[in-house]
Coordinates of C-alpha atoms in Angstrom, one line a residue:
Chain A
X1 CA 164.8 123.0 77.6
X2 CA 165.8 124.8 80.5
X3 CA 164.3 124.7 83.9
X4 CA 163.2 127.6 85.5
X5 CA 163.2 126.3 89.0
X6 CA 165.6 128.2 91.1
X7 CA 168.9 125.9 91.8
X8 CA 169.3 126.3 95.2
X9 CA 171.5 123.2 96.9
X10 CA 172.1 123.7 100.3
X11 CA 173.7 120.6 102.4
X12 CA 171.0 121.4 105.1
X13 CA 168.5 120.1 102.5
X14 CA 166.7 117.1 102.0
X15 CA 167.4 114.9 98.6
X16 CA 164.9 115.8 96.3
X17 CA 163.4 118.2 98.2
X18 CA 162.2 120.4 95.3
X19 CA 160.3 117.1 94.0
X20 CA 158.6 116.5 97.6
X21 CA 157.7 120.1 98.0
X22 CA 156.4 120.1 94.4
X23 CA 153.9 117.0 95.0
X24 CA 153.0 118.1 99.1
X25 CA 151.6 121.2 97.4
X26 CA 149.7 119.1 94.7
X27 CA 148.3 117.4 98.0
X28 CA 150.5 114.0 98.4
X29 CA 150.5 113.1 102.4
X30 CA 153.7 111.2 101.9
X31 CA 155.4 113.6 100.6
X32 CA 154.5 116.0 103.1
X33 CA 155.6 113.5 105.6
X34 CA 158.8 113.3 104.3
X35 CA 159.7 116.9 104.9
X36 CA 158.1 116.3 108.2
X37 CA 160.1 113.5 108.8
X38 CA 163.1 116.1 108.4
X39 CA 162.2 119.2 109.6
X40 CA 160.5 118.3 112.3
X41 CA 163.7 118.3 114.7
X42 CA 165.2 120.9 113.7
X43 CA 162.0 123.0 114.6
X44 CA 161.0 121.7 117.7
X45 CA 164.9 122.6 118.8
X46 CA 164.5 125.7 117.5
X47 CA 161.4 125.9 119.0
X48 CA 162.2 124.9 122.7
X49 CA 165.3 126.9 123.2
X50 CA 162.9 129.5 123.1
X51 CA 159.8 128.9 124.7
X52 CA 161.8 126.9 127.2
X53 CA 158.9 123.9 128.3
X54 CA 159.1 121.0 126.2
X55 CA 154.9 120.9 126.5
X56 CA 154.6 124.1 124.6
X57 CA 157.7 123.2 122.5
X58 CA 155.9 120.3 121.1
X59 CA 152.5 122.2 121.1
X60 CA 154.1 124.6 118.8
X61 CA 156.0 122.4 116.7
X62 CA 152.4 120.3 116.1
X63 CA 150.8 124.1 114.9
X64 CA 154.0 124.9 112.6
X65 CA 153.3 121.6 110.5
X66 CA 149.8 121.6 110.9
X67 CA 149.9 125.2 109.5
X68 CA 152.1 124.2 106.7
X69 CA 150.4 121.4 105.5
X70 CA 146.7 123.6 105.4
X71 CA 148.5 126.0 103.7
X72 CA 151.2 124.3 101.3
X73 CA 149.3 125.3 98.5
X74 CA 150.0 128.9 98.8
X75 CA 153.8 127.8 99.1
X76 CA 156.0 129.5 96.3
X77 CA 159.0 128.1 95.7
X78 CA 161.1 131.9 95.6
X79 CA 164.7 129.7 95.3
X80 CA 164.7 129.3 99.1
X81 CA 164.7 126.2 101.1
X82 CA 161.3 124.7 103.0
X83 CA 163.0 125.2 106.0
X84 CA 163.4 128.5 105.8
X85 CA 159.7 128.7 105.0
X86 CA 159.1 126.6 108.2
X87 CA 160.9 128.6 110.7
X88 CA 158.9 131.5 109.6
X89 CA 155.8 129.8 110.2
X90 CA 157.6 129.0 113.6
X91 CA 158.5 132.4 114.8
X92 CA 155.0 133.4 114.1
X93 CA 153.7 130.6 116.0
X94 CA 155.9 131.8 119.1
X95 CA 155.3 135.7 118.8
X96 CA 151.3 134.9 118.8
X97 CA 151.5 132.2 121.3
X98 CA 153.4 135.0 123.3
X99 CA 150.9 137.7 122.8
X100 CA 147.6 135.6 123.5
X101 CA 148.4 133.3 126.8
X102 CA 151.1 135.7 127.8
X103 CA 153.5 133.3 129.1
X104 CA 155.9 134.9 131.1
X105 CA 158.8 132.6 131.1
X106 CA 161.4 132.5 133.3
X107 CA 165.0 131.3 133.3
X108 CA 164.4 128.5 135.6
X109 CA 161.7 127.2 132.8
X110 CA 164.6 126.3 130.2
X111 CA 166.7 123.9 132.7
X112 CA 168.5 121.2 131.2
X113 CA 165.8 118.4 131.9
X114 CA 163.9 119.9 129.2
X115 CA 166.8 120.4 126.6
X116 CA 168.5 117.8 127.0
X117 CA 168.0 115.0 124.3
X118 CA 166.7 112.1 127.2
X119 CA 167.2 109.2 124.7
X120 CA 170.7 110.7 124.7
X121 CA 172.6 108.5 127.4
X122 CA 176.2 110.8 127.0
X123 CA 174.1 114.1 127.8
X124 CA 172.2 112.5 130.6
X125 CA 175.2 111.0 132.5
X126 CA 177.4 114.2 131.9
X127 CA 176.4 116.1 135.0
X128 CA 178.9 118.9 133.8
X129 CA 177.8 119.0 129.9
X130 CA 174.4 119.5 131.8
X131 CA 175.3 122.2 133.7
X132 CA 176.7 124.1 131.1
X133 CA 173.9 123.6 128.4
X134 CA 171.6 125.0 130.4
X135 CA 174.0 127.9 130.9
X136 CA 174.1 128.7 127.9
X137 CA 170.5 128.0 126.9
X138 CA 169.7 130.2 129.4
X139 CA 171.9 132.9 127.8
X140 CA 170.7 132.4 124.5
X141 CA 167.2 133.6 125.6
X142 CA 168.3 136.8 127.0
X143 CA 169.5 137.9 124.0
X144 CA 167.6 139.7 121.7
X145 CA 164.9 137.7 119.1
X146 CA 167.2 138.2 116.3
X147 CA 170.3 136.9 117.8
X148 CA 168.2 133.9 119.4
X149 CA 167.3 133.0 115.7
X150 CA 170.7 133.6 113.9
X151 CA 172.5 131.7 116.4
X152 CA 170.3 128.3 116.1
X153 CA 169.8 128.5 112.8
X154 CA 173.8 129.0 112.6
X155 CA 175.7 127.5 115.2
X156 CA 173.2 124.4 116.3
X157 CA 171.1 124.1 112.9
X158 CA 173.9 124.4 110.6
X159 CA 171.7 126.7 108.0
X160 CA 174.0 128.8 105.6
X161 CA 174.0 132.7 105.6
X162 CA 171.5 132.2 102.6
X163 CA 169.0 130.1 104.2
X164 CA 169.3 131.9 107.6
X165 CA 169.1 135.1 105.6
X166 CA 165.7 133.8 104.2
X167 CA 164.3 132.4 107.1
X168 CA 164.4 135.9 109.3
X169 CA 163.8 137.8 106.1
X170 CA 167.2 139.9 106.1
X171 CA 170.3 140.5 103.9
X172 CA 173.2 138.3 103.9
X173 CA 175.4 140.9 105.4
X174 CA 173.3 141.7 108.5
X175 CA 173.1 137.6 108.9
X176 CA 177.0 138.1 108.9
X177 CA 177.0 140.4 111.2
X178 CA 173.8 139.7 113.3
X179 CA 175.6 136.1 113.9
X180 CA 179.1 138.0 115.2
X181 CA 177.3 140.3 117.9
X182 CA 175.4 137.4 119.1
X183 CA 178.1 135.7 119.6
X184 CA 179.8 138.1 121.2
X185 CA 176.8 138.7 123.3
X186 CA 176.2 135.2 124.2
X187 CA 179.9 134.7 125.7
X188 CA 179.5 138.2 127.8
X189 CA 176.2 136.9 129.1
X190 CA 177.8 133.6 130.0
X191 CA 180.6 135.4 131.7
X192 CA 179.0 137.5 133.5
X193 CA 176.8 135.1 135.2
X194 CA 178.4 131.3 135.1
X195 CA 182.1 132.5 134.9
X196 CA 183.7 131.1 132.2
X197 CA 185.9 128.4 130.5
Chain B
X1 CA 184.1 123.3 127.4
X2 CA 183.5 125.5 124.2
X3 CA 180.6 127.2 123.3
X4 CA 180.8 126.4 119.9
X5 CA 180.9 122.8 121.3
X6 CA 178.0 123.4 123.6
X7 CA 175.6 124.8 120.8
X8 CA 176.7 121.5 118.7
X9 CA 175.8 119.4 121.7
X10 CA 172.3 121.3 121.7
X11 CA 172.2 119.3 118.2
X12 CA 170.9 115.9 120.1
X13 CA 167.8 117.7 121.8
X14 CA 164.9 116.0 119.9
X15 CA 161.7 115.4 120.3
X16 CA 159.9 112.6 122.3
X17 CA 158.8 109.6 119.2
X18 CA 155.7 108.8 120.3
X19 CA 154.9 112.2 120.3
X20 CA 155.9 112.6 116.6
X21 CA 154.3 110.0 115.5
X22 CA 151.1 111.2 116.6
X23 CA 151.3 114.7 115.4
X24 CA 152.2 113.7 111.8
X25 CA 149.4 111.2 111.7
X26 CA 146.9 114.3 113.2
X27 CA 148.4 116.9 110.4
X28 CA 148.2 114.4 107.5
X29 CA 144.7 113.7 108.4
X30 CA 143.6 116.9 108.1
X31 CA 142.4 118.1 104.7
X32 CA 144.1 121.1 103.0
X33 CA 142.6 124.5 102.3
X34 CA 141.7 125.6 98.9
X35 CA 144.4 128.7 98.1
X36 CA 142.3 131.2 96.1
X37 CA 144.1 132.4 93.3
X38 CA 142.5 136.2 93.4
X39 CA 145.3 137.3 95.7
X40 CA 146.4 140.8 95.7
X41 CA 149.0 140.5 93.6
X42 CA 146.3 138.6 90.8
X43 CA 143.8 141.5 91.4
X44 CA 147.2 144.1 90.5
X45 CA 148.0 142.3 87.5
X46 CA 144.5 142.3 86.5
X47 CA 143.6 145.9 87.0
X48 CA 147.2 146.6 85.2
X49 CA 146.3 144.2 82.3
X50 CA 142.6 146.4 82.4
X51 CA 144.1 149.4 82.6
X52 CA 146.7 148.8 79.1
X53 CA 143.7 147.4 77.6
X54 CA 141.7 151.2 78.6
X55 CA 144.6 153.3 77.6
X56 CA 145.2 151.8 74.0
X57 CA 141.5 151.9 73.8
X58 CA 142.1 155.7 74.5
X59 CA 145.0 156.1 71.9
X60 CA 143.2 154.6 68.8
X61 CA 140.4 157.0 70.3
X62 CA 142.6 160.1 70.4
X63 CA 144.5 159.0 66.8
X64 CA 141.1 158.6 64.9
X65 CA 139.8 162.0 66.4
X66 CA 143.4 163.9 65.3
X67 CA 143.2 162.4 62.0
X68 CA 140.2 163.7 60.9
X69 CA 141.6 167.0 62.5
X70 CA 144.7 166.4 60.5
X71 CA 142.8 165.5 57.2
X72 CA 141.0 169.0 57.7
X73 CA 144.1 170.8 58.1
X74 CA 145.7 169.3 55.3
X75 CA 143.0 169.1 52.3
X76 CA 141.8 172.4 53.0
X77 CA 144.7 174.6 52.3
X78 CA 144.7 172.5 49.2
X79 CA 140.9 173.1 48.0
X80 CA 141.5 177.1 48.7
X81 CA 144.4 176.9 46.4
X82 CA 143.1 175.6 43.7
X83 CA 139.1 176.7 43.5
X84 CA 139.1 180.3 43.7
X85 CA 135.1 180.6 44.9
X86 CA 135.6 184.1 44.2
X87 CA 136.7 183.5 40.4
X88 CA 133.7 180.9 40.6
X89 CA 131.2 183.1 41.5
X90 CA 132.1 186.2 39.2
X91 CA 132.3 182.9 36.6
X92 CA 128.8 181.6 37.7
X93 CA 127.4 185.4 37.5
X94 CA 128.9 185.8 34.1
X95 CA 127.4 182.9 32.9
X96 CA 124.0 183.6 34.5
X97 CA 124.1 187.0 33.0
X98 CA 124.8 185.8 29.4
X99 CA 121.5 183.3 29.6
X100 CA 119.7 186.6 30.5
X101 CA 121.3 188.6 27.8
X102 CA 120.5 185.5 25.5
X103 CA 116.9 185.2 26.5
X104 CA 116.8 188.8 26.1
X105 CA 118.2 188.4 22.5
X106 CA 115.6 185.4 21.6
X107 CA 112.2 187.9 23.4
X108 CA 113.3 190.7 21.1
X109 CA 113.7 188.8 17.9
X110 CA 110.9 186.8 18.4
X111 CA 108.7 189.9 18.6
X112 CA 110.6 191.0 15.5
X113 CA 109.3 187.8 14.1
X114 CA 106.5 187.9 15.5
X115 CA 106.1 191.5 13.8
X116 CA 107.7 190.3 10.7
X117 CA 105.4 187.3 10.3
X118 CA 102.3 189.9 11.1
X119 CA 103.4 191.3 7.7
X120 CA 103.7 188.1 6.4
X121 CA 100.2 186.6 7.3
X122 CA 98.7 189.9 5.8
X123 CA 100.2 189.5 2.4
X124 CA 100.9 185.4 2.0
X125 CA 100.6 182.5 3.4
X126 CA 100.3 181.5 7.3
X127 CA 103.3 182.5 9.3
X128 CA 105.4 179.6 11.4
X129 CA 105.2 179.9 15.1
X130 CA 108.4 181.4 16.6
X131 CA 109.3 178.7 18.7
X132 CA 109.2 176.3 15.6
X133 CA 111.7 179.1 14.1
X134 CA 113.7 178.4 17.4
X135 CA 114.3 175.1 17.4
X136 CA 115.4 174.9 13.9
X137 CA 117.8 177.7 13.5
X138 CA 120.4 180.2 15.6
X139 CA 119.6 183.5 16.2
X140 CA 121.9 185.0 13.5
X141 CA 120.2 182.8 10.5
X142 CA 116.8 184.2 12.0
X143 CA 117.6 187.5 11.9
X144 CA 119.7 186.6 8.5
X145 CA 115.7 185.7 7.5
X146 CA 114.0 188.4 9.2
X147 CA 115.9 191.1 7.1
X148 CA 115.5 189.0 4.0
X149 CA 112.3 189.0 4.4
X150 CA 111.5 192.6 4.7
X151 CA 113.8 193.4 2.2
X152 CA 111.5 192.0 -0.1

Protein backbone atom coordinates (compact mmCIF):
# COMPACT_ATOMS: atom_id res chain seq x y z
CA UNK A 1 0.00 0.00 0.00
CA UNK A 2 1.08 3.39 -0.70
CA UNK A 3 2.19 5.84 1.81
CA UNK A 4 0.74 9.01 1.96
CA UNK A 5 3.51 10.79 3.71
CA UNK A 6 4.81 13.55 1.54
CA UNK A 7 8.53 12.44 0.02
CA UNK A 8 10.43 15.26 0.63
CA UNK A 9 14.42 14.38 0.71
CA UNK A 10 16.38 17.26 1.15
CA UNK A 11 20.32 16.76 1.82
CA UNK A 12 19.95 19.43 4.61
CA UNK A 13 17.91 16.72 6.44
CA UNK A 14 18.50 14.45 9.06
CA UNK A 15 18.30 10.47 8.32
CA UNK A 16 15.10 9.41 9.27
CA UNK A 17 13.85 12.39 10.11
CA UNK A 18 10.23 11.78 9.16
CA UNK A 19 10.52 8.70 11.78
CA UNK A 20 11.91 11.06 14.67
CA UNK A 21 9.45 13.80 13.97
CA UNK A 22 6.70 11.17 13.88
CA UNK A 23 7.63 9.65 17.52
CA UNK A 24 8.79 13.49 19.18
CA UNK A 25 5.11 14.27 18.37
CA UNK A 26 3.80 11.01 20.04
CA UNK A 27 5.95 12.40 23.05
CA UNK A 28 9.47 10.41 22.78
CA UNK A 29 12.32 12.77 24.57
CA UNK A 30 15.03 11.06 22.49
CA UNK A 31 13.63 11.55 19.60
CA UNK A 32 13.10 15.03 20.14
CA UNK A 33 16.69 15.30 21.19
CA UNK A 34 17.82 14.02 18.13
CA UNK A 35 16.44 16.78 16.03
CA UNK A 36 17.75 18.95 18.64
CA UNK A 37 20.94 17.48 18.44
CA UNK A 38 20.72 18.78 14.68
CA UNK A 39 19.06 21.74 14.43
CA UNK A 40 20.18 23.28 17.13
CA UNK A 41 23.26 24.94 15.30
CA UNK A 42 22.00 25.86 12.56
CA UNK A 43 19.39 27.99 14.64
CA UNK A 44 21.44 29.50 17.04
CA UNK A 45 23.63 30.76 13.73
CA UNK A 46 20.79 31.89 12.32
CA UNK A 47 19.80 33.25 15.37
CA UNK A 48 22.97 35.31 16.31
CA UNK A 49 23.64 36.91 13.05
CA UNK A 50 20.69 38.61 13.88
CA UNK A 51 20.33 39.59 17.28
CA UNK A 52 24.08 40.09 17.35
CA UNK A 53 24.92 39.06 21.38
CA UNK A 54 25.67 35.60 21.78
CA UNK A 55 23.63 35.93 25.42
CA UNK A 56 20.40 36.59 23.66
CA UNK A 57 21.44 34.25 20.72
CA UNK A 58 21.46 31.42 23.06
CA UNK A 59 18.40 32.74 25.11
CA UNK A 60 16.51 32.60 21.96
CA UNK A 61 17.69 29.42 20.61
CA UNK A 62 16.72 27.78 24.40
CA UNK A 63 12.79 29.48 23.66
CA UNK A 64 12.79 28.07 19.88
CA UNK A 65 13.20 24.34 21.19
CA UNK A 66 11.51 24.82 24.24
CA UNK A 67 8.55 26.14 22.12
CA UNK A 68 8.83 23.26 19.74
CA UNK A 69 8.94 20.61 21.99
CA UNK A 70 5.45 22.10 24.10
CA UNK A 71 4.07 22.36 20.98
CA UNK A 72 5.19 19.33 18.71
CA UNK A 73 1.89 17.92 18.92
CA UNK A 74 0.26 20.43 16.88
CA UNK A 75 3.18 19.85 14.31
CA UNK A 76 1.76 18.69 10.73
CA UNK A 77 3.93 17.26 8.60
CA UNK A 78 2.64 19.62 5.22
CA UNK A 79 5.80 17.70 3.09
CA UNK A 80 8.21 20.35 4.52
CA UNK A 81 11.27 19.80 6.53
CA UNK A 82 11.44 20.41 10.65
CA UNK A 83 13.80 22.95 9.98
CA UNK A 84 11.81 24.91 8.13
CA UNK A 85 9.22 24.60 10.91
CA UNK A 86 11.99 25.71 13.42
CA UNK A 87 13.17 28.76 11.78
CA UNK A 88 9.63 29.95 11.81
CA UNK A 89 9.38 29.43 15.45
CA UNK A 90 12.78 31.40 15.35
CA UNK A 91 11.78 34.47 13.51
CA UNK A 92 8.91 34.77 15.81
CA UNK A 93 11.05 34.38 18.74
CA UNK A 94 13.21 37.43 17.44
CA UNK A 95 10.30 39.78 16.12
CA UNK A 96 8.64 39.45 19.84
CA UNK A 97 11.84 39.58 21.63
CA UNK A 98 12.22 42.83 19.51
CA UNK A 99 8.93 44.28 20.30
CA UNK A 100 8.86 43.59 24.12
CA UNK A 101 12.56 44.48 25.62
CA UNK A 102 13.12 46.74 22.67
CA UNK A 103 16.67 46.00 22.06
CA UNK A 104 18.08 48.50 20.02
CA UNK A 105 21.10 46.93 18.60
CA UNK A 106 23.84 48.39 17.17
CA UNK A 107 26.50 47.42 14.74
CA UNK A 108 29.22 47.32 17.19
CA UNK A 109 27.03 44.51 19.09
CA UNK A 110 27.62 41.79 16.24
CA UNK A 111 31.67 42.08 16.36
CA UNK A 112 33.52 39.08 15.56
CA UNK A 113 34.15 37.92 19.17
CA UNK A 114 30.64 36.85 19.24
CA UNK A 115 30.39 35.16 15.75
CA UNK A 116 33.20 33.67 15.56
CA UNK A 117 33.18 29.83 16.34
CA UNK A 118 35.86 30.16 19.58
CA UNK A 119 36.47 26.31 19.65
CA UNK A 120 37.51 27.21 16.08
CA UNK A 121 41.39 27.66 16.35
CA UNK A 122 41.73 28.72 12.21
CA UNK A 123 39.01 31.60 12.82
CA UNK A 124 40.56 32.76 16.01
CA UNK A 125 44.16 33.07 14.72
CA UNK A 126 43.07 34.65 11.34
CA UNK A 127 43.12 38.27 12.41
CA UNK A 128 42.08 39.12 8.64
CA UNK A 129 39.22 36.29 8.24
CA UNK A 130 38.14 38.11 11.47
CA UNK A 131 38.02 41.28 10.19
CA UNK A 132 36.14 40.57 7.30
CA UNK A 133 33.39 38.32 8.98
CA UNK A 134 32.41 40.85 11.03
CA UNK A 135 32.22 42.95 7.88
CA UNK A 136 30.01 41.27 6.41
CA UNK A 137 27.96 40.25 9.45
CA UNK A 138 27.56 43.58 9.98
CA UNK A 139 26.19 44.08 6.46
CA UNK A 140 23.95 41.29 6.55
CA UNK A 141 22.02 43.02 9.32
CA UNK A 142 21.42 46.15 7.46
CA UNK A 143 19.65 44.50 5.01
CA UNK A 144 16.22 44.04 5.07
CA UNK A 145 14.49 40.95 7.35
CA UNK A 146 13.85 39.07 4.20
CA UNK A 147 17.19 39.20 2.71
CA UNK A 148 18.88 38.53 6.30
CA UNK A 149 16.78 35.18 6.20
CA UNK A 150 17.20 34.05 2.48
CA UNK A 151 20.86 34.65 2.66
CA UNK A 152 21.49 32.26 5.89
CA UNK A 153 19.27 29.91 5.09
CA UNK A 154 21.05 29.98 1.53
CA UNK A 155 24.45 30.83 1.40
CA UNK A 156 25.65 29.72 5.24
CA UNK A 157 22.73 27.02 6.02
CA UNK A 158 22.79 25.43 2.69
CA UNK A 159 18.71 25.02 2.69
CA UNK A 160 17.34 24.53 -0.90
CA UNK A 161 14.88 27.12 -2.63
CA UNK A 162 12.11 24.66 -1.26
CA UNK A 163 12.99 24.58 2.26
CA UNK A 164 13.98 28.30 2.33
CA UNK A 165 10.72 28.89 0.46
CA UNK A 166 8.84 27.09 3.39
CA UNK A 167 10.60 28.47 6.15
CA UNK A 168 9.74 32.37 5.24
CA UNK A 169 6.47 31.26 3.82
CA UNK A 170 6.96 32.47 0.13
CA UNK A 171 7.10 31.07 -3.46
CA UNK A 172 10.05 29.52 -4.93
CA UNK A 173 10.49 32.27 -7.44
CA UNK A 174 10.61 35.20 -4.92
CA UNK A 175 13.28 32.85 -2.89
CA UNK A 176 15.07 33.02 -6.36
CA UNK A 177 14.95 36.28 -6.59
CA UNK A 178 14.86 37.48 -2.94
CA UNK A 179 18.36 35.57 -2.68
CA UNK A 180 19.83 37.56 -6.01
CA UNK A 181 18.93 41.21 -4.57
CA UNK A 182 20.44 40.30 -1.38
CA UNK A 183 23.27 39.47 -2.70
CA UNK A 184 23.60 42.11 -4.65
CA UNK A 185 22.74 44.27 -1.64
CA UNK A 186 25.06 42.66 0.64
CA UNK A 187 28.31 43.27 -1.75
CA UNK A 188 27.11 47.24 -2.25
CA UNK A 189 26.84 47.47 1.59
CA UNK A 190 30.27 45.91 1.97
CA UNK A 191 31.65 48.23 -0.65
CA UNK A 192 30.47 51.10 0.43
CA UNK A 193 31.75 50.87 3.89
CA UNK A 194 34.87 48.24 4.09
CA UNK A 195 36.04 48.67 0.40
CA UNK A 196 36.26 45.72 -1.15
CA UNK A 197 38.16 42.56 -2.48
CA UNK B 1 38.55 36.99 0.29
CA UNK B 2 35.07 35.98 -1.29
CA UNK B 3 31.92 36.58 0.12
CA UNK B 4 30.59 33.49 -0.87
CA UNK B 5 33.61 32.15 1.15
CA UNK B 6 33.00 34.37 4.04
CA UNK B 7 29.26 33.29 4.55
CA UNK B 8 30.72 29.47 4.36
CA UNK B 9 33.18 30.43 7.05
CA UNK B 10 30.12 31.80 9.07
CA UNK B 11 29.26 27.85 8.90
CA UNK B 12 31.79 27.17 12.09
CA UNK B 13 29.95 29.74 14.50
CA UNK B 14 28.31 27.32 17.00
CA UNK B 15 27.17 27.29 20.12
CA UNK B 16 29.04 27.05 23.46
CA UNK B 17 28.55 22.85 24.64
CA UNK B 18 27.94 23.24 27.95
CA UNK B 19 25.45 25.51 27.16
CA UNK B 20 23.64 22.97 24.94
CA UNK B 21 23.74 20.46 27.07
CA UNK B 22 21.87 22.28 29.56
CA UNK B 23 19.19 23.63 27.52
CA UNK B 24 18.21 20.23 25.91
CA UNK B 25 18.17 18.63 29.35
CA UNK B 26 15.72 21.85 30.57
CA UNK B 27 13.38 21.42 27.22
CA UNK B 28 13.18 17.61 27.62
CA UNK B 29 12.15 17.93 31.12
CA UNK B 30 9.46 19.89 30.51
CA UNK B 31 6.12 18.09 29.91
CA UNK B 32 4.28 18.80 26.57
CA UNK B 33 0.91 20.56 26.09
CA UNK B 34 -2.14 18.78 25.24
CA UNK B 35 -3.04 20.03 21.46
CA UNK B 36 -6.90 20.33 21.41
CA UNK B 37 -8.26 18.87 18.43
CA UNK B 38 -11.39 21.45 18.19
CA UNK B 39 -9.22 23.83 16.08
CA UNK B 40 -10.83 26.14 13.69
CA UNK B 41 -10.43 24.20 10.92
CA UNK B 42 -12.28 20.98 13.12
CA UNK B 43 -15.07 23.46 14.06
CA UNK B 44 -15.36 24.35 9.82
CA UNK B 45 -15.55 20.82 8.97
CA UNK B 46 -17.98 20.22 11.49
CA UNK B 47 -20.38 23.03 10.91
CA UNK B 48 -19.88 21.97 7.03
CA UNK B 49 -20.59 18.26 7.83
CA UNK B 50 -23.88 19.87 9.99
CA UNK B 51 -24.80 21.96 7.51
CA UNK B 52 -24.95 18.84 4.42
CA UNK B 53 -26.63 16.88 7.06
CA UNK B 54 -29.47 20.21 7.37
CA UNK B 55 -29.71 20.76 3.69
CA UNK B 56 -30.46 17.01 2.67
CA UNK B 57 -32.74 17.05 5.70
CA UNK B 58 -34.35 20.03 3.75
CA UNK B 59 -34.48 18.29 0.30
CA UNK B 60 -36.31 14.96 1.39
CA UNK B 61 -38.48 17.81 3.17
CA UNK B 62 -39.10 19.80 0.00
CA UNK B 63 -39.42 16.35 -2.27
CA UNK B 64 -42.08 14.78 0.16
CA UNK B 65 -44.10 18.24 0.23
CA UNK B 66 -43.91 18.43 -3.92
CA UNK B 67 -44.94 15.00 -4.22
CA UNK B 68 -48.06 15.13 -2.71
CA UNK B 69 -48.41 18.48 -4.77
CA UNK B 70 -47.48 16.47 -7.76
CA UNK B 71 -49.81 13.48 -6.86
CA UNK B 72 -52.72 16.17 -6.71
CA UNK B 73 -51.87 17.53 -9.91
CA UNK B 74 -51.62 14.36 -11.55
CA UNK B 75 -54.69 12.10 -10.21
CA UNK B 76 -57.06 14.87 -10.42
CA UNK B 77 -57.20 15.61 -14.01
CA UNK B 78 -57.66 11.96 -14.12
CA UNK B 79 -60.78 11.59 -11.66
CA UNK B 80 -62.53 14.67 -13.63
CA UNK B 81 -62.13 12.78 -16.74
CA UNK B 82 -63.52 9.83 -16.00
CA UNK B 83 -66.59 10.61 -13.18
CA UNK B 84 -68.64 13.16 -14.67
CA UNK B 85 -70.36 14.42 -11.06
CA UNK B 86 -72.57 16.20 -13.28
CA UNK B 87 -73.73 12.84 -15.14
CA UNK B 88 -73.74 11.41 -11.47
CA UNK B 89 -75.94 13.69 -10.01
CA UNK B 90 -78.58 13.89 -12.89
CA UNK B 91 -77.99 9.73 -12.44
CA UNK B 92 -78.51 9.89 -8.61
CA UNK B 93 -81.73 12.32 -9.16
CA UNK B 94 -83.03 9.90 -11.72
CA UNK B 95 -82.70 7.20 -9.57
CA UNK B 96 -84.15 8.95 -6.52
CA UNK B 97 -87.09 10.09 -8.60
CA UNK B 98 -87.92 6.57 -9.79
CA UNK B 99 -88.12 5.26 -5.92
CA UNK B 100 -90.58 8.11 -5.52
CA UNK B 101 -92.46 7.40 -8.71
CA UNK B 102 -92.36 3.60 -7.43
CA UNK B 103 -93.56 4.29 -3.95
CA UNK B 104 -95.99 6.40 -5.56
CA UNK B 105 -97.05 3.32 -7.81
CA UNK B 106 -97.12 0.85 -4.60
CA UNK B 107 -99.51 3.90 -2.25
CA UNK B 108 -101.93 4.04 -5.15
CA UNK B 109 -102.31 0.35 -5.71
CA UNK B 110 -102.40 -0.49 -2.35
CA UNK B 111 -105.40 1.80 -1.74
CA UNK B 112 -106.77 0.07 -4.81
CA UNK B 113 -106.28 -2.97 -2.87
CA UNK B 114 -107.11 -1.73 -0.04
CA UNK B 115 -110.51 -0.67 -1.89
CA UNK B 116 -110.62 -3.85 -3.68
CA UNK B 117 -110.27 -6.04 -0.58
CA UNK B 118 -113.09 -3.56 1.07
CA UNK B 119 -115.30 -5.28 -1.55
CA UNK B 120 -113.89 -8.42 -0.86
CA UNK B 121 -114.37 -8.55 3.04
CA UNK B 122 -118.09 -7.43 2.39
CA UNK B 123 -118.96 -10.35 0.17
CA UNK B 124 -116.24 -13.34 1.22
CA UNK B 125 -113.82 -14.19 3.23
CA UNK B 126 -111.19 -11.85 5.17
CA UNK B 127 -109.04 -9.85 2.89
CA UNK B 128 -104.89 -10.30 3.09
CA UNK B 129 -103.11 -7.30 4.40
CA UNK B 130 -101.42 -5.23 1.50
CA UNK B 131 -98.06 -5.52 2.70
CA UNK B 132 -98.42 -9.44 2.72
CA UNK B 133 -99.68 -8.84 -1.10
CA UNK B 134 -96.22 -6.91 -1.36
CA UNK B 135 -93.86 -9.04 -0.42
CA UNK B 136 -95.12 -11.85 -2.43
CA UNK B 137 -95.77 -10.48 -5.75
CA UNK B 138 -94.69 -7.30 -8.35
CA UNK B 139 -96.83 -4.64 -8.94
CA UNK B 140 -97.99 -5.82 -12.34
CA UNK B 141 -99.26 -9.45 -10.98
CA UNK B 142 -101.18 -7.24 -8.30
CA UNK B 143 -102.88 -5.20 -10.41
CA UNK B 144 -103.09 -8.44 -12.85
CA UNK B 145 -105.29 -9.59 -9.45
CA UNK B 146 -106.94 -6.53 -8.70
CA UNK B 147 -108.67 -6.38 -12.16
CA UNK B 148 -109.38 -10.12 -11.93
CA UNK B 149 -110.96 -9.69 -9.10
CA UNK B 150 -113.40 -7.08 -9.87
CA UNK B 151 -114.11 -8.51 -13.02
CA UNK B 152 -115.79 -11.03 -11.26
Amino acid sequence: MASNRPLFISFSMLDGEIKLVENAVRGEASAFGLLYDYYQPKIYRFVLIKVGRREDAEDLTHQVFLNAWQNIKSYKNLGFPFSSWLYRIAKNQIIDRYRTKKIELGLESADAENISDPSSESVEKNLEERMWLEKVVEAIRELKEDYQEVLIMRFIEDLSVKETAAAVNKSEGAVKLMQHRAMKELKKHVKEKHGTK
Amino acid sequence: MELNEILKKLKNVAPDSDYSRKSKAIILSQRQRQSFSFSIKDIAAGVFRSGWSMALAAVLLLLAIGSFSALKTIISPATTAVVDVAGLRAEAEVIDAQIQLTNINYSSLENKTSTVRMVIRGTKAPVKKADTLSNTSTTDEIIDTALLELSK
